[in-house]
Tab-separated table of C-alpha atoms and ligand atoms in Angstrom:
chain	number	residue	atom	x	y	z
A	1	UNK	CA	-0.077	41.817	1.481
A	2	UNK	CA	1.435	40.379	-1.952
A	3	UNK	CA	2.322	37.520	-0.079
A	4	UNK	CA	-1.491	36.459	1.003
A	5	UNK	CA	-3.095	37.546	-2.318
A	6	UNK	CA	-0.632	35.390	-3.870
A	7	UNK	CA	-1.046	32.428	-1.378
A	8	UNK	CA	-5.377	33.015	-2.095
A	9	UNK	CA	-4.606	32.665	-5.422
A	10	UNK	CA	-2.700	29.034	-5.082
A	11	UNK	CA	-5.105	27.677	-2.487
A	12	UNK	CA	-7.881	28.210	-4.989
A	13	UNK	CA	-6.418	27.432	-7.883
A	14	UNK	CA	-5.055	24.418	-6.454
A	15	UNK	CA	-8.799	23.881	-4.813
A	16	UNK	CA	-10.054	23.498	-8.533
A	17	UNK	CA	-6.825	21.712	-10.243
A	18	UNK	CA	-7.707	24.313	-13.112
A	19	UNK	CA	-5.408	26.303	-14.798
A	20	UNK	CA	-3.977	28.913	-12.966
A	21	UNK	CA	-0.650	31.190	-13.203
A	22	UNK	CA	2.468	30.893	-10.751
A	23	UNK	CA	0.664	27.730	-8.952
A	24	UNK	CA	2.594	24.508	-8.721
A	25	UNK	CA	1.427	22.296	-11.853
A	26	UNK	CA	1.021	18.290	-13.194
A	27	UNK	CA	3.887	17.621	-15.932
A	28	UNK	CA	2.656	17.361	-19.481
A	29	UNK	CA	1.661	13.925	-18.898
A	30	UNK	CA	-0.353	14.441	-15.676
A	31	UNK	CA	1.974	13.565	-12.830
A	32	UNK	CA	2.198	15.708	-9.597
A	33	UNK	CA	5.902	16.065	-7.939
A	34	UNK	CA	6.807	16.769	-4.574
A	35	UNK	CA	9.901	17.478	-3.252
A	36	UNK	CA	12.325	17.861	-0.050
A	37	UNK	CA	15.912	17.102	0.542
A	38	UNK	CA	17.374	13.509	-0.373
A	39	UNK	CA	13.456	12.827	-1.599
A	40	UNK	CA	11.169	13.426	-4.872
A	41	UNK	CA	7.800	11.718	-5.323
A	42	UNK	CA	5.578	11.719	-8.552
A	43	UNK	CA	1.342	11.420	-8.604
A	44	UNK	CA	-1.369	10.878	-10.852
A	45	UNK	CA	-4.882	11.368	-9.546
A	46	UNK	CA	-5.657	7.589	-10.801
A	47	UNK	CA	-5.855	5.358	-7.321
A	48	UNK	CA	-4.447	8.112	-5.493
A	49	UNK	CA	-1.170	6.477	-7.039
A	50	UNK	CA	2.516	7.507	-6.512
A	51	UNK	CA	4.134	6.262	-9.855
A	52	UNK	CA	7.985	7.285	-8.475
A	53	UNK	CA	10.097	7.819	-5.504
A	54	UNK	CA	13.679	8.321	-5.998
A	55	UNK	CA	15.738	8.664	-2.867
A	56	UNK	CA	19.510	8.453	-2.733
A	57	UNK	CA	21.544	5.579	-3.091
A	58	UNK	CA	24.815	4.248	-1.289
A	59	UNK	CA	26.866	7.238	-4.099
A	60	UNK	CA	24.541	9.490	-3.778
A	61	UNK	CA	22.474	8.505	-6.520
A	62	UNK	CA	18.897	8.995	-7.422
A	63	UNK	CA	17.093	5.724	-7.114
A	64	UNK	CA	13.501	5.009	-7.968
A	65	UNK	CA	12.755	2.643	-5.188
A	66	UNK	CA	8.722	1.994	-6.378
A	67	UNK	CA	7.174	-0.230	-8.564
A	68	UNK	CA	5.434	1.611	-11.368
A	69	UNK	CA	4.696	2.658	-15.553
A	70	UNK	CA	6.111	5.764	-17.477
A	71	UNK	CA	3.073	5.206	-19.408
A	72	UNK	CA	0.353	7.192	-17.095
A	73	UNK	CA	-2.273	6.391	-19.575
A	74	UNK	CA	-1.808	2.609	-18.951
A	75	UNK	CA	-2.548	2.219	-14.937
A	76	UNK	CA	-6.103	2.360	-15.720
A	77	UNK	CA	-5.668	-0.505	-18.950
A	78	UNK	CA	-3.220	-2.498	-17.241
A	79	UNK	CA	-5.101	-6.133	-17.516
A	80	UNK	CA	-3.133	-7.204	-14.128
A	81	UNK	CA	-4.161	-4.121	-12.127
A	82	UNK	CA	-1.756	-4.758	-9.359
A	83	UNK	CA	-2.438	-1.773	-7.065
A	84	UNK	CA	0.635	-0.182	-7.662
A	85	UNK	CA	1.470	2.391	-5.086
A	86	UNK	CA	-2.319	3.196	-5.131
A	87	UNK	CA	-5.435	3.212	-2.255
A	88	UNK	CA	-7.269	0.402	-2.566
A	89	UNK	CA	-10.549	1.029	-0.809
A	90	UNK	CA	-13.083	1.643	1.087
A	91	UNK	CA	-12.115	-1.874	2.437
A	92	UNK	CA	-9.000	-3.072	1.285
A	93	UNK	CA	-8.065	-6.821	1.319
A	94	UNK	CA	-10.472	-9.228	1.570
A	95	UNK	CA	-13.761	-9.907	3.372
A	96	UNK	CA	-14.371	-13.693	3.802
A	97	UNK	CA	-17.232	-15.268	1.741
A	98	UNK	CA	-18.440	-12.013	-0.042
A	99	UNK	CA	-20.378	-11.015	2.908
A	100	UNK	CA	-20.143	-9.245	7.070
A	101	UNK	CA	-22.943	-8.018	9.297
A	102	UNK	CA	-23.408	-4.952	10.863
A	103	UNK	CA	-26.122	-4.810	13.429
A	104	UNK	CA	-27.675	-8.546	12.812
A	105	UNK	CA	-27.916	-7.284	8.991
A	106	UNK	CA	-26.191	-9.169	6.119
A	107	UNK	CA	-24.361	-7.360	3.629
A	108	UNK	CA	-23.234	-9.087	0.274
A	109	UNK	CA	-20.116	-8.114	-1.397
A	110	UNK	CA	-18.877	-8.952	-5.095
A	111	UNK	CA	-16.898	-12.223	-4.993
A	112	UNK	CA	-14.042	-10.903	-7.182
A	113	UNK	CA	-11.216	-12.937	-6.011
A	114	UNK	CA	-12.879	-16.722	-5.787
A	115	UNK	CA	-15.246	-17.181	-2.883
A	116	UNK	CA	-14.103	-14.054	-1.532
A	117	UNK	CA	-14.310	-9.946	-1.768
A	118	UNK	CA	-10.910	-8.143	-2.609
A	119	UNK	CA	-10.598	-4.480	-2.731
A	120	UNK	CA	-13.840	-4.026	-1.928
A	121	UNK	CA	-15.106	-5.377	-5.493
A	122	UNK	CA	-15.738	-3.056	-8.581
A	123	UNK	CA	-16.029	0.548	-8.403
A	124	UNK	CA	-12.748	0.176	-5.352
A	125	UNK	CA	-10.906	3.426	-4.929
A	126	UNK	CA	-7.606	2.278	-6.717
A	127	UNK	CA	-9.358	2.188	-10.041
A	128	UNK	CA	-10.875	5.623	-9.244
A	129	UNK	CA	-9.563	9.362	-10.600
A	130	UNK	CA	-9.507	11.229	-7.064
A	131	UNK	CA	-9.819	14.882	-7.337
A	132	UNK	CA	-6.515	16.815	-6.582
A	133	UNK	CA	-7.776	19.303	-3.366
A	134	UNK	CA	-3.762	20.752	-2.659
A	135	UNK	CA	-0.869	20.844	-4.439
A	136	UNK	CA	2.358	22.760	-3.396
A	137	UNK	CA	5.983	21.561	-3.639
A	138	UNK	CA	5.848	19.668	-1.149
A	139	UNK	CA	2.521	18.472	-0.481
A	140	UNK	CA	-0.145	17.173	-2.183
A	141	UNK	CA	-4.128	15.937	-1.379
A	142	UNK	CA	-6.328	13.479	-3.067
A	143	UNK	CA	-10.144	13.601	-2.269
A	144	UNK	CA	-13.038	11.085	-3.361
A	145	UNK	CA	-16.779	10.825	-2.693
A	146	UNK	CA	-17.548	7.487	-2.695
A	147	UNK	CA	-21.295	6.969	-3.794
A	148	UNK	CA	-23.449	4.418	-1.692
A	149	UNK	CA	-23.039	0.687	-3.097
A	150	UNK	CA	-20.971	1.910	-5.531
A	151	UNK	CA	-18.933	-0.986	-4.841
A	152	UNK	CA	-21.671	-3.482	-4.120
A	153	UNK	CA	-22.676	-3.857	-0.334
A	154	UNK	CA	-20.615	-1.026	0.926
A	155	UNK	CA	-23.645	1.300	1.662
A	156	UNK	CA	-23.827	4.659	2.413
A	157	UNK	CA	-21.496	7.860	1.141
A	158	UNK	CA	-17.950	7.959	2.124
A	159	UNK	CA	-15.642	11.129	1.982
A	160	UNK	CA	-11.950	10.254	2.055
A	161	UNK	CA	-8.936	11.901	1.608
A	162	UNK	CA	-5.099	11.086	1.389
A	163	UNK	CA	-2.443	13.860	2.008
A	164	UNK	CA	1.404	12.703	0.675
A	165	UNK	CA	4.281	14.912	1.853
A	166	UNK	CA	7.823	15.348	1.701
A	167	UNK	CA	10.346	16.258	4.535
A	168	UNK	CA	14.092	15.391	4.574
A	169	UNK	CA	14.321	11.871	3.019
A	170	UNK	CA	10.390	10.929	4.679
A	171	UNK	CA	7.533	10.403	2.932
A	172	UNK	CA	4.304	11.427	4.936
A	173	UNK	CA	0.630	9.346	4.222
A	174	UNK	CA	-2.393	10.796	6.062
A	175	UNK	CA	-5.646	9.694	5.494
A	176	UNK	CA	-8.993	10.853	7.266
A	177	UNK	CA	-12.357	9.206	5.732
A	178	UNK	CA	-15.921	9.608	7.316
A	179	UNK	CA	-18.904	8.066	6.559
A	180	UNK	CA	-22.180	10.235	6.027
A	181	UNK	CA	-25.177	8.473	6.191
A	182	UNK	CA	-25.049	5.029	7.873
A	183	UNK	CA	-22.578	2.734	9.012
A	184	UNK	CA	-20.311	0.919	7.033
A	185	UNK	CA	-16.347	-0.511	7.070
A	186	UNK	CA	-13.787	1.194	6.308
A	187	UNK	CA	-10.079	-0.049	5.853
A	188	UNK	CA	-7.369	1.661	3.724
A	189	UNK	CA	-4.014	1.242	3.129
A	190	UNK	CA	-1.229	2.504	0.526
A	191	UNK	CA	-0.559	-0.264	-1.609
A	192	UNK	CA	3.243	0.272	-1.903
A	193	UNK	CA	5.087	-2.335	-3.960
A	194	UNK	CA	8.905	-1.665	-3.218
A	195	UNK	CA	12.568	-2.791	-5.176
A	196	UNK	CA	15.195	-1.061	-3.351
A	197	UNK	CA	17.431	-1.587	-5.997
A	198	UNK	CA	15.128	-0.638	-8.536
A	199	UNK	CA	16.189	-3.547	-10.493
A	200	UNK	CA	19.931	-3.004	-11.104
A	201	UNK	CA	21.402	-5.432	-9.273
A	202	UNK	CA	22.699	-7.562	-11.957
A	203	UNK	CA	22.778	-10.620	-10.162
A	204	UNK	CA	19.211	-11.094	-9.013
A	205	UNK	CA	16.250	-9.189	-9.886
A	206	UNK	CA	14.402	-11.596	-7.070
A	207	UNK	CA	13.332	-9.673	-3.618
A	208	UNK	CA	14.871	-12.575	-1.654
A	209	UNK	CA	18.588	-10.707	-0.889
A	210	UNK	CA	16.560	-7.384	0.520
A	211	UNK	CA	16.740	-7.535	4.366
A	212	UNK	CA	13.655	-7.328	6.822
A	213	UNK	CA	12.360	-6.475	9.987
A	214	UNK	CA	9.764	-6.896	11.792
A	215	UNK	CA	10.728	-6.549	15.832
A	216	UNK	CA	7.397	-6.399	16.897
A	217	UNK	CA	5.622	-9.067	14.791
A	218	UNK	CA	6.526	-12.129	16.444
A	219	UNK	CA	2.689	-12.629	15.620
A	220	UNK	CA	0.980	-13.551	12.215
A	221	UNK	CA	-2.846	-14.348	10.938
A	222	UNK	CA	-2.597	-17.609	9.500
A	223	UNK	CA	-3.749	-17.781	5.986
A	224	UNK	CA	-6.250	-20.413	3.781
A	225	UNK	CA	-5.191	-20.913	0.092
A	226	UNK	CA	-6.623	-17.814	-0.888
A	227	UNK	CA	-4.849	-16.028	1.551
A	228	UNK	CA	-7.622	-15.300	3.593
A	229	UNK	CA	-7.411	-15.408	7.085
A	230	UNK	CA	-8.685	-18.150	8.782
A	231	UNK	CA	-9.091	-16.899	12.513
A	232	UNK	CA	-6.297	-18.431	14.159
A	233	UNK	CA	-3.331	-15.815	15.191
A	234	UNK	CA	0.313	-17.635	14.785
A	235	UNK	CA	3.290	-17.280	16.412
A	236	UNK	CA	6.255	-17.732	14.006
A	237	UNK	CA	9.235	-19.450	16.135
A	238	UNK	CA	12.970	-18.069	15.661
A	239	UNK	CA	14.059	-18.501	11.864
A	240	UNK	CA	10.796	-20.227	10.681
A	241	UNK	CA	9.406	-18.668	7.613
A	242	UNK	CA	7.473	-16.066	8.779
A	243	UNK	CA	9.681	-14.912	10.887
A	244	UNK	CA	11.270	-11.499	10.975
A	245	UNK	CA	11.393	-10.655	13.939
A	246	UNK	CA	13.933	-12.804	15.937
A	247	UNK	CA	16.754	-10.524	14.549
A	248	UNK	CA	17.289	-7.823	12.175
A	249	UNK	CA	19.200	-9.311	9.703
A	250	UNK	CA	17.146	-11.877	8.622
A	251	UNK	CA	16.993	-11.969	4.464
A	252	UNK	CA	13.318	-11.927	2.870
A	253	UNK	CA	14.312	-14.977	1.441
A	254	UNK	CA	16.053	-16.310	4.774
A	255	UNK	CA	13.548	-19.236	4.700
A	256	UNK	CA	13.572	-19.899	0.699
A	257	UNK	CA	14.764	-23.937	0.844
A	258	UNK	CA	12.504	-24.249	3.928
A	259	UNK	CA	9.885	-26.683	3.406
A	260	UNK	CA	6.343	-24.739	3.134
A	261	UNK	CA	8.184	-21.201	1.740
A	262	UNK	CA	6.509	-22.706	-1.664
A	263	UNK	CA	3.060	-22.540	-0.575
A	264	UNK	CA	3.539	-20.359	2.578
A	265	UNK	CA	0.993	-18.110	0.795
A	266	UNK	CA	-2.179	-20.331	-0.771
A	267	UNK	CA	-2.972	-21.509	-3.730
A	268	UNK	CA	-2.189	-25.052	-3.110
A	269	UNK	CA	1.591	-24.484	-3.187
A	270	UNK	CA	1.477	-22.285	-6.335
A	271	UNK	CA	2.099	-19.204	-4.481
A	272	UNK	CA	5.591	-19.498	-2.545
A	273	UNK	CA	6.848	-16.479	-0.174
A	274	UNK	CA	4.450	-13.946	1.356
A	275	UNK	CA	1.063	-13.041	0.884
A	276	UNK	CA	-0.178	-12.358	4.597
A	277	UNK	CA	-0.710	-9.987	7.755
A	278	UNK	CA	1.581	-9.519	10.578
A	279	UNK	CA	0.411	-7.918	13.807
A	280	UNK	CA	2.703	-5.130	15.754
A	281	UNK	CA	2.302	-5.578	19.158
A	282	UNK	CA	3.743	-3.343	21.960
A	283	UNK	CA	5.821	-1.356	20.170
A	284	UNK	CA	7.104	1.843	21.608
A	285	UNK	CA	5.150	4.750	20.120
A	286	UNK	CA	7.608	6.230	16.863
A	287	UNK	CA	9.801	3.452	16.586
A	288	UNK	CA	10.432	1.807	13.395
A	289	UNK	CA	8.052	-1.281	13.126
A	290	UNK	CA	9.255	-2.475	9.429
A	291	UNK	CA	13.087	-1.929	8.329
A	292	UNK	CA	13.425	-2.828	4.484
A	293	UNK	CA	17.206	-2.549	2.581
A	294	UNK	CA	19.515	-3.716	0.656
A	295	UNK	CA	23.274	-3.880	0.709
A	296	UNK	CA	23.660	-3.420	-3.201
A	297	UNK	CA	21.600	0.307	-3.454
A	298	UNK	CA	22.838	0.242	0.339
A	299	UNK	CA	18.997	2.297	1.063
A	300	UNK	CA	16.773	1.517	3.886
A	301	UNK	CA	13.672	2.624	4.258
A	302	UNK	CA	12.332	2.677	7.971
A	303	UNK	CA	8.001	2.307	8.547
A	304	UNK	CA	6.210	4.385	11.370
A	305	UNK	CA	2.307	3.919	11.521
A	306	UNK	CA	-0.506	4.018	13.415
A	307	UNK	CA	-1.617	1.019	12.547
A	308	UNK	CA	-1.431	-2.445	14.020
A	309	UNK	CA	0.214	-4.661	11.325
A	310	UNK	CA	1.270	-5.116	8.019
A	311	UNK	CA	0.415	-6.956	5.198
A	312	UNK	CA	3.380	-8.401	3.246
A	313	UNK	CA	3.126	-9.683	-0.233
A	314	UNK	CA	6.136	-11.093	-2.240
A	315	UNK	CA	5.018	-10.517	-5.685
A	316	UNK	CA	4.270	-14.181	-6.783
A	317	UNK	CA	1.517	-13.172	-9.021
A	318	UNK	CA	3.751	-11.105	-10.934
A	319	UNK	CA	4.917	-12.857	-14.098
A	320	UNK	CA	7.034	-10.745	-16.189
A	321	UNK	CA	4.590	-9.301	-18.493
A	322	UNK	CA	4.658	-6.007	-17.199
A	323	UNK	CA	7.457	-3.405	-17.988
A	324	UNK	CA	9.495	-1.720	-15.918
A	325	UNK	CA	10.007	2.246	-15.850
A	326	UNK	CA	13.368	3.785	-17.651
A	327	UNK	CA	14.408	4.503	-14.063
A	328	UNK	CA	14.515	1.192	-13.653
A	329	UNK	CA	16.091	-2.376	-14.336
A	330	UNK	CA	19.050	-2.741	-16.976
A	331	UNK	CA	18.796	-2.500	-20.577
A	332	UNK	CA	18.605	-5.287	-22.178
A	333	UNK	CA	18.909	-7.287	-19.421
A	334	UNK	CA	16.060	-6.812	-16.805
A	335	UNK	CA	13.171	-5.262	-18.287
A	336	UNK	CA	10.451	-7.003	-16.960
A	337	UNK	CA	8.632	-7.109	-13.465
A	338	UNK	CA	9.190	-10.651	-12.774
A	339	UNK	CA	8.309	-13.034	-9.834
A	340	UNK	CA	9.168	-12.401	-6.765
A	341	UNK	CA	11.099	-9.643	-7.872
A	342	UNK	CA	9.050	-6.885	-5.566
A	343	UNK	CA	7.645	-6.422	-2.036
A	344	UNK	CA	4.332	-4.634	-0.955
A	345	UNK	CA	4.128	-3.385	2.166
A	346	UNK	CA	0.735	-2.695	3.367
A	347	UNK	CA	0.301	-0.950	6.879
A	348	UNK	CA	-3.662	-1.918	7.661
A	349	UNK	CA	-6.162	-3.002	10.219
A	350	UNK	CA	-6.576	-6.911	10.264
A	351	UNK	CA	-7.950	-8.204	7.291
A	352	UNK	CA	-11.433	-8.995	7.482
A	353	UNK	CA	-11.978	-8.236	10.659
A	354	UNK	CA	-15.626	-7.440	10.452
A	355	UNK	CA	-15.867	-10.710	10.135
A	356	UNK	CA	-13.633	-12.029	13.163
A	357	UNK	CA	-15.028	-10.605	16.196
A	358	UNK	CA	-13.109	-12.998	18.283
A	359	UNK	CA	-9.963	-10.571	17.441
A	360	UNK	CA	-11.761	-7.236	18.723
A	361	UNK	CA	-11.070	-5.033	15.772
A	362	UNK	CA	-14.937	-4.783	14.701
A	363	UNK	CA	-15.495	-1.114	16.187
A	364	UNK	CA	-12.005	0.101	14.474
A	365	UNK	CA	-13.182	-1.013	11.309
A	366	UNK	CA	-16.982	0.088	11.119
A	367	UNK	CA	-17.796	3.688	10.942
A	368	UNK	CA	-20.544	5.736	11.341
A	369	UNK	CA	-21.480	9.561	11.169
A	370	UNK	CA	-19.730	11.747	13.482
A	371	UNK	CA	-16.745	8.769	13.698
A	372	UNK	CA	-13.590	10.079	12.341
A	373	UNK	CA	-11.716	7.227	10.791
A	374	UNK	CA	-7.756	7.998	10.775
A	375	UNK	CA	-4.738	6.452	9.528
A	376	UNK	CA	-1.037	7.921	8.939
A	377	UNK	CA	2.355	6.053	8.188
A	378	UNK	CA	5.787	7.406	7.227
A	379	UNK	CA	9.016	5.769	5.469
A	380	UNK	CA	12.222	6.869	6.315
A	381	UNK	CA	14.828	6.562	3.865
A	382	UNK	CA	18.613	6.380	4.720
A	383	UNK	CA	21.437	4.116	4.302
A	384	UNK	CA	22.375	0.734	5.498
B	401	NAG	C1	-12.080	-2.689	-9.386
B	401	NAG	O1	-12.972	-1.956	-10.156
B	401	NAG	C2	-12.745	-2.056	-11.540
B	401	NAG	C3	-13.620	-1.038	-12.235
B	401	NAG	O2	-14.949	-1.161	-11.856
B	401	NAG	C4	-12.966	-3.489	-12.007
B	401	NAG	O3	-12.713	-3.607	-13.389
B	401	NAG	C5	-11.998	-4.372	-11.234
B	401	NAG	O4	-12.218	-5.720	-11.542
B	401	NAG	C6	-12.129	-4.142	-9.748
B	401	NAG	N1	-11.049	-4.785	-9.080
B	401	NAG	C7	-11.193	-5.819	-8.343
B	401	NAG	C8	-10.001	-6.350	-7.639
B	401	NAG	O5	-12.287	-6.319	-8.264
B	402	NAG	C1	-14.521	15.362	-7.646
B	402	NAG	O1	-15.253	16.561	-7.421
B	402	NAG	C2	-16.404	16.681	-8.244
B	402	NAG	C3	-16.989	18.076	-8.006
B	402	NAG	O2	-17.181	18.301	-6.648
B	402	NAG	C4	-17.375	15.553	-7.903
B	402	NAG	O3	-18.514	15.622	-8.742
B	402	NAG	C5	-16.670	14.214	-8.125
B	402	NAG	O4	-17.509	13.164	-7.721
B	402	NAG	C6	-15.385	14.153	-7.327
B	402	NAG	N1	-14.668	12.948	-7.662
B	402	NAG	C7	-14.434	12.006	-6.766
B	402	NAG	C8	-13.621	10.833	-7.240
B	402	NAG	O5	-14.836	12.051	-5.636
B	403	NAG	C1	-26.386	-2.409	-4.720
B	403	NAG	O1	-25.955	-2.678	-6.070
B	403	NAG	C2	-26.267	-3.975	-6.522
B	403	NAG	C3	-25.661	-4.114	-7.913
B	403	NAG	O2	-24.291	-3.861	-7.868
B	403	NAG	C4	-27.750	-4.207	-6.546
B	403	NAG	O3	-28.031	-5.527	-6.929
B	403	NAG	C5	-28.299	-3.940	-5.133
B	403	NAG	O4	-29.710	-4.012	-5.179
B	403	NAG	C6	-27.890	-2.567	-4.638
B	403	NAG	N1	-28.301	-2.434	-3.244
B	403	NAG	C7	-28.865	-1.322	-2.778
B	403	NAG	C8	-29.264	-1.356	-1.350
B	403	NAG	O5	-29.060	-0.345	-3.467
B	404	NAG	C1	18.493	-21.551	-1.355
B	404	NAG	O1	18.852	-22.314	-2.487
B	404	NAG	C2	19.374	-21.554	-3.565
B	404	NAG	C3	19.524	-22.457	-4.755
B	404	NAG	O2	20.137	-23.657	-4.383
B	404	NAG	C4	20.656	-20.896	-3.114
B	404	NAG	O3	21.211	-20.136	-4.162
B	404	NAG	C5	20.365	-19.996	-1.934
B	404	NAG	O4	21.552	-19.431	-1.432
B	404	NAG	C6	19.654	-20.746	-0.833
B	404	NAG	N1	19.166	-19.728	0.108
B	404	NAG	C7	19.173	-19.862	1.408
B	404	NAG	C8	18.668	-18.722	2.189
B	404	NAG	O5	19.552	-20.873	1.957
């Protein structure tokens, strides 16, 4: 009886994020924590963000294995805005020319990121302050509304939600969205930006020793210089730069003194490494589709999704103005988030494919009412 009254109590108090009594609680400064064995994750409401995930290291040491501030209050004033951790939505990525049709009609996005739409425009979800809707140790659910056009062109009201949980060493991501009133596209993500080592490796702060792979992404979109897709679907051959999935050893950097690694994503050869999709095809439902580590924290962290690709980014843009956390880098030394020195790993539907019907992804990323748009994803964490 105690027990219930008890359990009412938390599901409305957490239903409100008010103050309550015995009710899990934010810190002081307004992050959520979650917890199971070998795992502890941190949350602000702000983008839906994780801001820390320490997991154990080759000694049994905690190891903060995200990118991400100490200062909470800066996400939202951070001039680079890099996504960190966070939902970008309600389509994430880019949409070609700042514009897609839905039944013969022409929608026009804002071109935020040159000719093209990124993150849906202003007003996208990772600048947002989603409402908290559960909280226990464990668990935890972000909720938004999104008003119609509140990011221009994306019309119609969206309800979304995220759940993050904890089990032994696994971090869960569910996410359910449906649209209300009309349709409209709908692609999410979590935007997580990873450093196994979480900066400590004193010889290299650069993402290149990490380890990746991708055994069922023989097959890329090929990218224009704004990393846009351009239609055509790649196959990378054995060892060429985007290739990671001709064995599992391969180093992110494997294909660093290749020529076209500088370049390999845009900007006229300004942006070298990764900044692109890679489709999963065939693989066996539960297995691992993306295997990240690295020998000096000796942690691996293992992907599972529903989804069918990734997109990869190396960090290029970064360019050491931004600090790192205190559970993070060495004093003194390696301070800074500097580039190439990160990796996001996006699971997502093909980008822009409302406007690529020739891949046959249209009707998984337009929604209507009474179409239930789902997404979930897990990362392992172990050792090498
Ligand atoms: C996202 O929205 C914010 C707030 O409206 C805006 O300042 C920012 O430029 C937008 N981001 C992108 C990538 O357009
Ligand atoms: C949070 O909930 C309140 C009250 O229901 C609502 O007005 C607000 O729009 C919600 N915030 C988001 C980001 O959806
Ligand atoms: C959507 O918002 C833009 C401004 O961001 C405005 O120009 C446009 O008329 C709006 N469209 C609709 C259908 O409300
Ligand atoms: C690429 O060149 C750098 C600098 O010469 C070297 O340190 C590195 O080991 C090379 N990497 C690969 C994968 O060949």
């Amino acid at each position: 009886m105690k027990f219930s009254l008890l359990l009412v109590a938390a599901v409305a108090e957490a239903a409100m994020a008010g103050p309550g009594c015995d009710a899990p609680k934010p810190d002081k400064d307004g992050r959520y924590t979650i917890s199971a064995p070998g795992i502890k994750a941190k949350f602000i409401p702000y983008g839906a963000t994780m801001t820390n995930l320490f997991v154990k290291d080759k000694n049994g040491k905690d190891v903060d294995v995200v990118l991400g501030y100490d200062d909470v209050a800066y996400y939202p004033k951070d001039p680079g805005h890099p996504v960190y951790n966070a939902i970008p939505g309600r389509y994430a990525n880019r949409i070609g020319n700042g514009q897609y049709k839905i039944d013969g009609v022409t929608y026009k996005t804002e071109q935020n990121d040159g000719s093209n739409t990124l993150h849906s425009g202003t007003n996208n979800w990772s600048f947002r302050v989603f409402n908290v809707t559960a909280f226990s140790a464990d668990s935890i659910t972000f909720s938004i509304l999104d008003a119609s056009n509140s990011s221009q062109g994306m019309l119609g009201r969206v309800e979304s939600s995220v759940t993050y949980s904890v089990t032994d060493s696994t971090w869960h991501i569910k996410m359910t969205a449906k649209s209300l009133d009309q349709k409209t596209p709908l692609l999410l993500t979590q935007h997580t930006y990873f450093n196994l080592d979480a900066y400590r490796d004193p010889s290299t702060s650069q993402i290149w020793d990490h380890t990746l792979s991708l055994p069922y992404s023989k097959r890329y979109l090929e990218g224009d210089q704004g990393a846009l897709p351009t239609g055509k679907i790649l196959t990378a051959a054995p060892r060429s730069i985007n290739d990671f999935a001709s064995a599992a050893d391969l180093a992110v950097g494997h294909a660093r003194n290749q020529t076209g690694f500088q370049g390999n994503c845009g900007a006229d050869g300004a942006c070298e490494g990764y900044n692109g999709y890679f489709l999963i095809d065939d693989a066996p439902r539960d297995a691992a589709v993306v295997t990240l580590s690295s020998a000096f924290s000796g942690v691996k962290a293992e992907l599972r999704t529903d989804q069918p690709g990734v997109v990869l980014y190396t960090c290029n843009w970064m360019d050491g103005s931004a600090v790192l956390k205190g559970s993070q880098g060495i004093k003194g030394v390696n301070e800074k988030v500097g580039k190439s020195s990160c990796i996001a790993i996006e699971a997502q539907e093909y980008p822009d494919g409302i406007n690529h019907p020739e891949w046959n992804r249209v009707d998984k990323q337009i929604y209507g009412p009474g179409q239930a748009y789902k997404w979930e994803s897990s990362w392992k964490f172990g050792l090498v």
